[in-house]
PDB file of C-alpha atoms in Angstrom:
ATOM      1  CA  UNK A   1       0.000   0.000   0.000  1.00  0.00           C
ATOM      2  CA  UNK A   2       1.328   3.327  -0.973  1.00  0.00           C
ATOM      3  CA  UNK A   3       2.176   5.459   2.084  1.00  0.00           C
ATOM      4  CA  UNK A   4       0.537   9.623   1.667  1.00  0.00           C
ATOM      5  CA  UNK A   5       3.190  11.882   1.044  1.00  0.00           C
ATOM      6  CA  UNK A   6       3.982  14.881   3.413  1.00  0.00           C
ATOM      7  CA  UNK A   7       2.295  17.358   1.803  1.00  0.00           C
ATOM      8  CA  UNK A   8      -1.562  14.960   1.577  1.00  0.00           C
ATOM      9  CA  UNK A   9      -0.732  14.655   5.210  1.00  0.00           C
ATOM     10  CA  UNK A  10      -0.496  18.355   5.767  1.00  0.00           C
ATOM     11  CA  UNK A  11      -3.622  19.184   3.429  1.00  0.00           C
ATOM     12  CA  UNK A  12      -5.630  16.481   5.618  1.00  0.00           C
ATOM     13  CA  UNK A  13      -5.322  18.520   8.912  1.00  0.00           C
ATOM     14  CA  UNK A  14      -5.469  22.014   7.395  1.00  0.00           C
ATOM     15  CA  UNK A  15      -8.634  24.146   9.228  1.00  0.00           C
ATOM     16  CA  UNK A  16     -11.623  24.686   6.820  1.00  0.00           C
ATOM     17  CA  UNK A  17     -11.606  27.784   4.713  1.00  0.00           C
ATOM     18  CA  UNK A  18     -12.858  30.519   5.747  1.00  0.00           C
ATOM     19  CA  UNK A  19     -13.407  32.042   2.181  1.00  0.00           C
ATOM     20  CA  UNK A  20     -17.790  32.255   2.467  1.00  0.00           C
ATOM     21  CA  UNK A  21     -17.486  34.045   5.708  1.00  0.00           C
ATOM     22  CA  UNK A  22     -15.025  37.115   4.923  1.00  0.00           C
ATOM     23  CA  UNK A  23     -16.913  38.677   2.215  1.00  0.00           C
ATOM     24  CA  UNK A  24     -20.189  38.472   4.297  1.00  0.00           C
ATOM     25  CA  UNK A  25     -18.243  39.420   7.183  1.00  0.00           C
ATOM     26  CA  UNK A  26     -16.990  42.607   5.294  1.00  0.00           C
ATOM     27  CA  UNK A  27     -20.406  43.381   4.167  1.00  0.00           C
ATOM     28  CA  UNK A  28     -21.926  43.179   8.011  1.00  0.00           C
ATOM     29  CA  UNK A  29     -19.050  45.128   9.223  1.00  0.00           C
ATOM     30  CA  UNK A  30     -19.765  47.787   6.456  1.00  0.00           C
ATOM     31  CA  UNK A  31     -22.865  48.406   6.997  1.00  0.00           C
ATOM     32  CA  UNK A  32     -22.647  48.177  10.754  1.00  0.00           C
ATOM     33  CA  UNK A  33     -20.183  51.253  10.161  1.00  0.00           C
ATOM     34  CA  UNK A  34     -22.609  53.177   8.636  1.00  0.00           C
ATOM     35  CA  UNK A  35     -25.135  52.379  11.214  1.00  0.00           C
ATOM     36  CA  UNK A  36     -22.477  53.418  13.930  1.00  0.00           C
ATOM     37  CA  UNK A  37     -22.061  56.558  12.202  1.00  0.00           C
ATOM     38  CA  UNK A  38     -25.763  57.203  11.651  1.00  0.00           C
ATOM     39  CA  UNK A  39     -26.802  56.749  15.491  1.00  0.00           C
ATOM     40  CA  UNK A  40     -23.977  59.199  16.172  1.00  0.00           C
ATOM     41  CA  UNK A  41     -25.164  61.669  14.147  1.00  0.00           C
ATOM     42  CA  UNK A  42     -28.535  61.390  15.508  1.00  0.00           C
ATOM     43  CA  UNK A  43     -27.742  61.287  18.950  1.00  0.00           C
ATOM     44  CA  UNK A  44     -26.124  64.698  19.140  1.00  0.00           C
ATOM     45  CA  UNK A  45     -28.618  66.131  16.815  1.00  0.00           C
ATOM     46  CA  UNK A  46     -31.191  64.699  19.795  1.00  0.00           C
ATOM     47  CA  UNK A  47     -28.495  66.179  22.494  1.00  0.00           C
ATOM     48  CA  UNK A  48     -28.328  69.509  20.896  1.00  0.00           C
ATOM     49  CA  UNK A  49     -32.224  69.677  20.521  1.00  0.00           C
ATOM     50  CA  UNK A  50     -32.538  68.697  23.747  1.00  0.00           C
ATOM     51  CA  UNK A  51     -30.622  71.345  25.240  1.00  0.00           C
ATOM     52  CA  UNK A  52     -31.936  74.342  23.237  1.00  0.00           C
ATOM     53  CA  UNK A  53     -35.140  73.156  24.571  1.00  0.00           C
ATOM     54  CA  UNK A  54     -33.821  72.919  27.957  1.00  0.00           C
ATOM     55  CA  UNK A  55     -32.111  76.333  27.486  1.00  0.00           C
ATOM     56  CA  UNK A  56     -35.678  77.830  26.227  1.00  0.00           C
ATOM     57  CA  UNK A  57     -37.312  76.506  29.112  1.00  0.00           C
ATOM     58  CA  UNK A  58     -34.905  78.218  31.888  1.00  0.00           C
ATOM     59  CA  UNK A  59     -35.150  81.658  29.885  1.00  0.00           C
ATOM     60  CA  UNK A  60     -39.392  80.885  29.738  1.00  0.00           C
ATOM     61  CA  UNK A  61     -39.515  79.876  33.612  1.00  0.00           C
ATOM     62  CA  UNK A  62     -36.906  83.325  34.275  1.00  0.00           C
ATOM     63  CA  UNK A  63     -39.393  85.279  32.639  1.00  0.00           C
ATOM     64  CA  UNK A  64     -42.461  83.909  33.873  1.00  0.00           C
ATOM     65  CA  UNK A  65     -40.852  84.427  37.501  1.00  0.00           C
ATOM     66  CA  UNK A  66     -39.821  88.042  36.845  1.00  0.00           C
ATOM     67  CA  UNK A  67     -43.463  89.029  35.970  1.00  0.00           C
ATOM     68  CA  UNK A  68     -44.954  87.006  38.701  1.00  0.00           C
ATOM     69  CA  UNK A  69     -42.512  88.882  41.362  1.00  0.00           C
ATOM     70  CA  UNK A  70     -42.827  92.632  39.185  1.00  0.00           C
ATOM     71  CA  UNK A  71     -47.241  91.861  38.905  1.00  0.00           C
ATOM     72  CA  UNK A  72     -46.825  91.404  43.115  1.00  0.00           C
ATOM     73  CA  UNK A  73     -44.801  94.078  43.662  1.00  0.00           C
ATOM     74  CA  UNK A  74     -47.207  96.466  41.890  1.00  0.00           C
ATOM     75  CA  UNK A  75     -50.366  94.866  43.602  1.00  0.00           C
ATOM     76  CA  UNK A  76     -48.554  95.583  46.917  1.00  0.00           C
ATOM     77  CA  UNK A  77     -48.184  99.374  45.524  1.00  0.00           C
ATOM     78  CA  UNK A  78     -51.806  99.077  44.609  1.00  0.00           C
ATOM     79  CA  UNK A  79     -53.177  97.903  47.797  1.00  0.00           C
ATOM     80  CA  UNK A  80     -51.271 100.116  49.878  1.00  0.00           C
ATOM     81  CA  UNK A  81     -52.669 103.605  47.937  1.00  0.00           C
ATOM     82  CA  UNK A  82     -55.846 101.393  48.399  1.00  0.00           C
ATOM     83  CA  UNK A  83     -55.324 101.763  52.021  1.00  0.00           C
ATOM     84  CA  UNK A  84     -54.527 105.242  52.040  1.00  0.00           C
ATOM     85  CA  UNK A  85     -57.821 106.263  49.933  1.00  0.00           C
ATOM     86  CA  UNK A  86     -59.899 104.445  52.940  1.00  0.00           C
ATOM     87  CA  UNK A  87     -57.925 106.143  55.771  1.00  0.00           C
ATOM     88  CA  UNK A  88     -58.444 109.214  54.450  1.00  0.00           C
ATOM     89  CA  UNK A  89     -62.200 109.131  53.497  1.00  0.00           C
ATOM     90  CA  UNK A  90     -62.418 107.443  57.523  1.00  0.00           C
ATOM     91  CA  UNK A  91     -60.721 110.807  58.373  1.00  0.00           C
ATOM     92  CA  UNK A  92     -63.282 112.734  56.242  1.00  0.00           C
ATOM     93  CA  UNK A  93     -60.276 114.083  54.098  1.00  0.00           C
ATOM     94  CA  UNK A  94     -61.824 113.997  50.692  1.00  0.00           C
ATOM     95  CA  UNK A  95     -59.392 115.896  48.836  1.00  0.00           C
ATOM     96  CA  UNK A  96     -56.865 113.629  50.147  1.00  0.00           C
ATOM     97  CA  UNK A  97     -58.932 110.515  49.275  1.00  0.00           C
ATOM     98  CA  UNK A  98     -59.240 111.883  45.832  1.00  0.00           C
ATOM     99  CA  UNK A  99     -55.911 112.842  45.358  1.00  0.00           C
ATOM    100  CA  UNK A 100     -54.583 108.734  45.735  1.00  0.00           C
ATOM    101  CA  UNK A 101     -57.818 107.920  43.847  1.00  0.00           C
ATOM    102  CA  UNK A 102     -56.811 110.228  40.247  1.00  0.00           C
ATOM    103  CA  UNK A 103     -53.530 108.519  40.696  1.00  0.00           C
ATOM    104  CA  UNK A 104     -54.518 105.080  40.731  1.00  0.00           C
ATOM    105  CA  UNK A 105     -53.557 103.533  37.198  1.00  0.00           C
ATOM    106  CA  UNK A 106     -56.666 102.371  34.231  1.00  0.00           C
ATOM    107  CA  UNK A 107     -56.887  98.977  35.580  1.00  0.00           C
ATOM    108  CA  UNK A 108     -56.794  99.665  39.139  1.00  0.00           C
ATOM    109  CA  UNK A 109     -59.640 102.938  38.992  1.00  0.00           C
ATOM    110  CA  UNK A 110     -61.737 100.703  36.905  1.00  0.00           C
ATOM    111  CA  UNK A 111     -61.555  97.946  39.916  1.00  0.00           C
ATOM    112  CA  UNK A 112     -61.767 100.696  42.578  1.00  0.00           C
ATOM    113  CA  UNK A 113     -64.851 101.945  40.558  1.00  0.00           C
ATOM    114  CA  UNK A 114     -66.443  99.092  40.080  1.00  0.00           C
ATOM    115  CA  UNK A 115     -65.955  98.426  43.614  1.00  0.00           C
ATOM    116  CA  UNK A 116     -68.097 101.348  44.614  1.00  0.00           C
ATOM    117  CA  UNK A 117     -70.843 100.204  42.575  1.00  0.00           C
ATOM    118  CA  UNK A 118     -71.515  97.304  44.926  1.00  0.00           C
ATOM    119  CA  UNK A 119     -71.998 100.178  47.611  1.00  0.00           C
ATOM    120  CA  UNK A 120     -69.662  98.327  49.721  1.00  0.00           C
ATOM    121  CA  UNK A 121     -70.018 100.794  53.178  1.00  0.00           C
ATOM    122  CA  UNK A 122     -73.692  99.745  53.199  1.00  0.00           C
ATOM    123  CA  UNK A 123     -74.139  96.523  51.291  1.00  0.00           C
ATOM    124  CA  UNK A 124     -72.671  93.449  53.377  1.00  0.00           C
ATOM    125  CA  UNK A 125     -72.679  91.076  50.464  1.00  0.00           C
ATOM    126  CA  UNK A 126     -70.121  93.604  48.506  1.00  0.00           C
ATOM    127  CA  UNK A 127     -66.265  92.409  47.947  1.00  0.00           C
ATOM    128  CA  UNK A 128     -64.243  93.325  50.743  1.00  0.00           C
ATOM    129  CA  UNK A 129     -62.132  95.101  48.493  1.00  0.00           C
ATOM    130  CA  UNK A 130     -61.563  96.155  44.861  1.00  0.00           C
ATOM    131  CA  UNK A 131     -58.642  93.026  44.444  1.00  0.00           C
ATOM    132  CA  UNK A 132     -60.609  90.062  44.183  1.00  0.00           C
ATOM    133  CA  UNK A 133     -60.613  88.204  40.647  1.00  0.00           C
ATOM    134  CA  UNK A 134     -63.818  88.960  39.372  1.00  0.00           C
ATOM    135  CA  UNK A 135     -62.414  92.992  39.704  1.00  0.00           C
ATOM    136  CA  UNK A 136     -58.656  92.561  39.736  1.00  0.00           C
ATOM    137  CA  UNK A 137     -56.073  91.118  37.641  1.00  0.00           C
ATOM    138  CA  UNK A 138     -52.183  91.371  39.101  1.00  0.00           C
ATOM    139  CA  UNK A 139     -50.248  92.851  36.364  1.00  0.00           C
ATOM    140  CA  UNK A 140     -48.258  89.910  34.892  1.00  0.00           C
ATOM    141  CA  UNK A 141     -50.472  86.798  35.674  1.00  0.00           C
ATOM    142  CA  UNK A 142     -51.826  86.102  32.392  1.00  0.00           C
ATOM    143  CA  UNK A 143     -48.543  86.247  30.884  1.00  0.00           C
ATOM    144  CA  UNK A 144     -46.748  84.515  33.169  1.00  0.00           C
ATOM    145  CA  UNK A 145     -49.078  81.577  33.156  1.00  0.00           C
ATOM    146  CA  UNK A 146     -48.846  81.207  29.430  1.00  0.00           C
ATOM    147  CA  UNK A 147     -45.579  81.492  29.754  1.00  0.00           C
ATOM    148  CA  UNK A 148     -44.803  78.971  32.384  1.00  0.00           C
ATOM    149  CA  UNK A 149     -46.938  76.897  30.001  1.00  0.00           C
ATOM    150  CA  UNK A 150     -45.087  76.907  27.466  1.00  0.00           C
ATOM    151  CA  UNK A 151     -42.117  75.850  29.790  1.00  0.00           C
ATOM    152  CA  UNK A 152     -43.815  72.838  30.853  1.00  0.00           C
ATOM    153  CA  UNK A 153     -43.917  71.679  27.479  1.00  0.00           C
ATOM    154  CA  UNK A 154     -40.626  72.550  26.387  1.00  0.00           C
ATOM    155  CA  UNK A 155     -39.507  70.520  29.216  1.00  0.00           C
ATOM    156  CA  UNK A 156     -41.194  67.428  28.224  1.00  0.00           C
ATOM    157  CA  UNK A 157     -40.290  67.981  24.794  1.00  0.00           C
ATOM    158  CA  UNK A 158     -36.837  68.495  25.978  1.00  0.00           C
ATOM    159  CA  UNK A 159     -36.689  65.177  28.163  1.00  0.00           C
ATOM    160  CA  UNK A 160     -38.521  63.136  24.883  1.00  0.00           C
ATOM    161  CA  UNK A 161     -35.514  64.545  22.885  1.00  0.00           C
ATOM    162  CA  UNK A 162     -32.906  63.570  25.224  1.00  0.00           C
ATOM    163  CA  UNK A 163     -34.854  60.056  25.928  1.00  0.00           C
ATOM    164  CA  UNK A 164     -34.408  59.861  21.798  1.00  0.00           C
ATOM    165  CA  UNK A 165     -30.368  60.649  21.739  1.00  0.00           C
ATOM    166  CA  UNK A 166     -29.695  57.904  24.545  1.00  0.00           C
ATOM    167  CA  UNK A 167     -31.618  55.216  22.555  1.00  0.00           C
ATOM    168  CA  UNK A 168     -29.450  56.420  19.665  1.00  0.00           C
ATOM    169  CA  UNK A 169     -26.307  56.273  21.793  1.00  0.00           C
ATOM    170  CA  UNK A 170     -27.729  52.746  23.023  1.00  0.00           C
ATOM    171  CA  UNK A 171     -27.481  51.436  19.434  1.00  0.00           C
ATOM    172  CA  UNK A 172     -24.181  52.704  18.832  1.00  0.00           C
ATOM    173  CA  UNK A 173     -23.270  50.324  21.710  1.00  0.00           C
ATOM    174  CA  UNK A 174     -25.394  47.678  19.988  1.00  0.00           C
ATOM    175  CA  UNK A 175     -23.732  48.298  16.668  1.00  0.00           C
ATOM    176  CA  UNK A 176     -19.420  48.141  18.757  1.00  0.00           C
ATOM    177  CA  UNK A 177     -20.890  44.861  19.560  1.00  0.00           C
ATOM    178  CA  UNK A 178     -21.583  43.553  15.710  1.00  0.00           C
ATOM    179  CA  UNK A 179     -17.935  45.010  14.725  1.00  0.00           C
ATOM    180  CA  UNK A 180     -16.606  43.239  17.522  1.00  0.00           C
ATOM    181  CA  UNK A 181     -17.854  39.852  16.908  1.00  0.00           C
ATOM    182  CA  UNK A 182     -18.029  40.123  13.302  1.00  0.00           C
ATOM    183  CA  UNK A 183     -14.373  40.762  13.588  1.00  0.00           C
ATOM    184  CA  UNK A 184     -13.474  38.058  15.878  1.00  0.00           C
ATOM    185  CA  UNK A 185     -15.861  35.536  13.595  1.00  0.00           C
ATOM    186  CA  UNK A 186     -13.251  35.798  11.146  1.00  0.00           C
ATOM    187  CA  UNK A 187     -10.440  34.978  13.256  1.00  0.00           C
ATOM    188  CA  UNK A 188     -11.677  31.313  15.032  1.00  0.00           C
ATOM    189  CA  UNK A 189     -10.091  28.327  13.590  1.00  0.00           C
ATOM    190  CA  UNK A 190     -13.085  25.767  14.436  1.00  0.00           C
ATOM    191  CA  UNK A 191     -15.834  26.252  12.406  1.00  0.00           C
ATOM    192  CA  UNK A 192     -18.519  25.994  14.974  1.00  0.00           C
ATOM    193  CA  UNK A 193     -17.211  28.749  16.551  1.00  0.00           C
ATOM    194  CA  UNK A 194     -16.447  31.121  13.630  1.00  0.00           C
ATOM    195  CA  UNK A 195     -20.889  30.468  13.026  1.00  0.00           C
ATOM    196  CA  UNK A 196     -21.728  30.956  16.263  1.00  0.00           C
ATOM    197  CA  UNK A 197     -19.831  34.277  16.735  1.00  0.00           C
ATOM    198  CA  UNK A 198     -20.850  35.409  13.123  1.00  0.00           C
ATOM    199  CA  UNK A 199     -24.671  34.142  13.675  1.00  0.00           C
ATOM    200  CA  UNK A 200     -24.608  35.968  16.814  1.00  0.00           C
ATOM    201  CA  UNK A 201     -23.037  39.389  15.229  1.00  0.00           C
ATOM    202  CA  UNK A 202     -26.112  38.914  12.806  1.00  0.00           C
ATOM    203  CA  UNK A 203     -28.431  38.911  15.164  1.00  0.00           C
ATOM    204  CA  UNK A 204     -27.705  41.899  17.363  1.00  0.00           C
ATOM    205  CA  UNK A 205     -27.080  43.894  14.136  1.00  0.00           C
ATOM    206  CA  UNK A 206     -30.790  43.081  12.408  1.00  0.00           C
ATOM    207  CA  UNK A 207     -32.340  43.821  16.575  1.00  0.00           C
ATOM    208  CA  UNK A 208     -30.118  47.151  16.118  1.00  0.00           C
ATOM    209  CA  UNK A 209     -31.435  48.015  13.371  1.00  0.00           C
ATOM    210  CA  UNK A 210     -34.870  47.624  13.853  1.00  0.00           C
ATOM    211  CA  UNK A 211     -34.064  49.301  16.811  1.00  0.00           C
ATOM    212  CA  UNK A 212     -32.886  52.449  14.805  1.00  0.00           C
ATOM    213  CA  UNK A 213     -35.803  52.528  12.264  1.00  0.00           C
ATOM    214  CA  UNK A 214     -37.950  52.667  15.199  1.00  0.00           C
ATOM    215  CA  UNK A 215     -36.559  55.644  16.297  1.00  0.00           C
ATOM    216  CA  UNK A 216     -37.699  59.024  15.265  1.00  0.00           C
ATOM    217  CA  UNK A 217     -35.435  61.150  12.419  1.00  0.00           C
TER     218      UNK A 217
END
């Protein structure tokens, strides 16, 4: 019987080619760079969104403060020339009491008179005073409820948006993984291996990108 030469021997124990598995392994790794790129892209274009809306809101709730505390301040002003008008009519000092009255401003005379219409020194179901809501309206309070409105949803838009970037930056995790083991699938000898890793580097880059197209633009 013939004996095998050296080099049959050799040829018998060589591993299995891996020639199938690097062009499809090139292909996965491709366009799991161009996914990797994508999700970065979109993550700081979530990031930056989500801070200009942050930004926004601080400026809106500022604002919405500053008119709140300027609309109290003014009511205080109100109410005490308020006060003075009554102590002087108790003191019988009309020209007094007229003098605070001609300098109340439009919205405050317009209270203060309709105030007086209820005949409120003889009629005990009139407002105590002119600064109740159905006469009154603090300078400011409209505004600054709009205003802190439109904070409110500026912050929920601006916690969506960053909510969005970290599922983007989730998938670029995802997508590290694929390069990784699509890499490494290339590199096993035994050819159980070299399918698991690749099957495996398949599967977390079709769940990725499902993942991404799920995600808003």
């Amino acid at each position: 019987m013939e004996k095998p030469s050296d080099l049959e021997v050799v040829r018998d124990h060589e591993p299995p080619r891996k020639g199938w598995v690097e062009p499809i392994v090139a292909l996965l790794m491709a366009l799991t760079t161009v996914g990797t790129a994508w999700c970065s892209y979109q993550s700081a274009a979530w990031t930056r969104q989500s801070n200009r809306l942050m930004n926004e809101f601080n400026a809106l709730e500022r604002r919405a403060g500053l008119l709140s505390v300027q609309g109290t301040q003014q009511a205080t002003i109100h109410t005490a020339m308020f006060m003075e008008v009554l102590a002087a009519k108790q003191a019988g000092n009309e020209p007094l009491a007229n003098f605070y009255v001609e300098r109340f401003p439009p919205d405050v005379r317009k209270a203060y008179d309709a105030w007086l219409a209820q005949r409120p020194f003889e009629n005990p179901n009139a407002d105590p005073h002119p600064f109740v809501p159905n006469l009154y309206e603090t300078r400011g309070t409209r505004e600054a409820a709009e205003l802190t409105s439109k904070a409110a949803s500026n912050l929920e838009k601006a916690r969506s948006a960053g909510n969005v970037s970290g599922q983007y930056l989730a998938n670029t995790v995802l997508f590290a993984t694929v390069l990784f083991f699509a890499s490494a699938s290339g590199k096993f000898e035994q050819q159980r291996v070299r399918s698991l890793a690749f099957i495996f580097a398949v599967a977390v880059f079709l769940f990725a990108l499902v993942r991404t197209a799920m995600l808003p633009l």
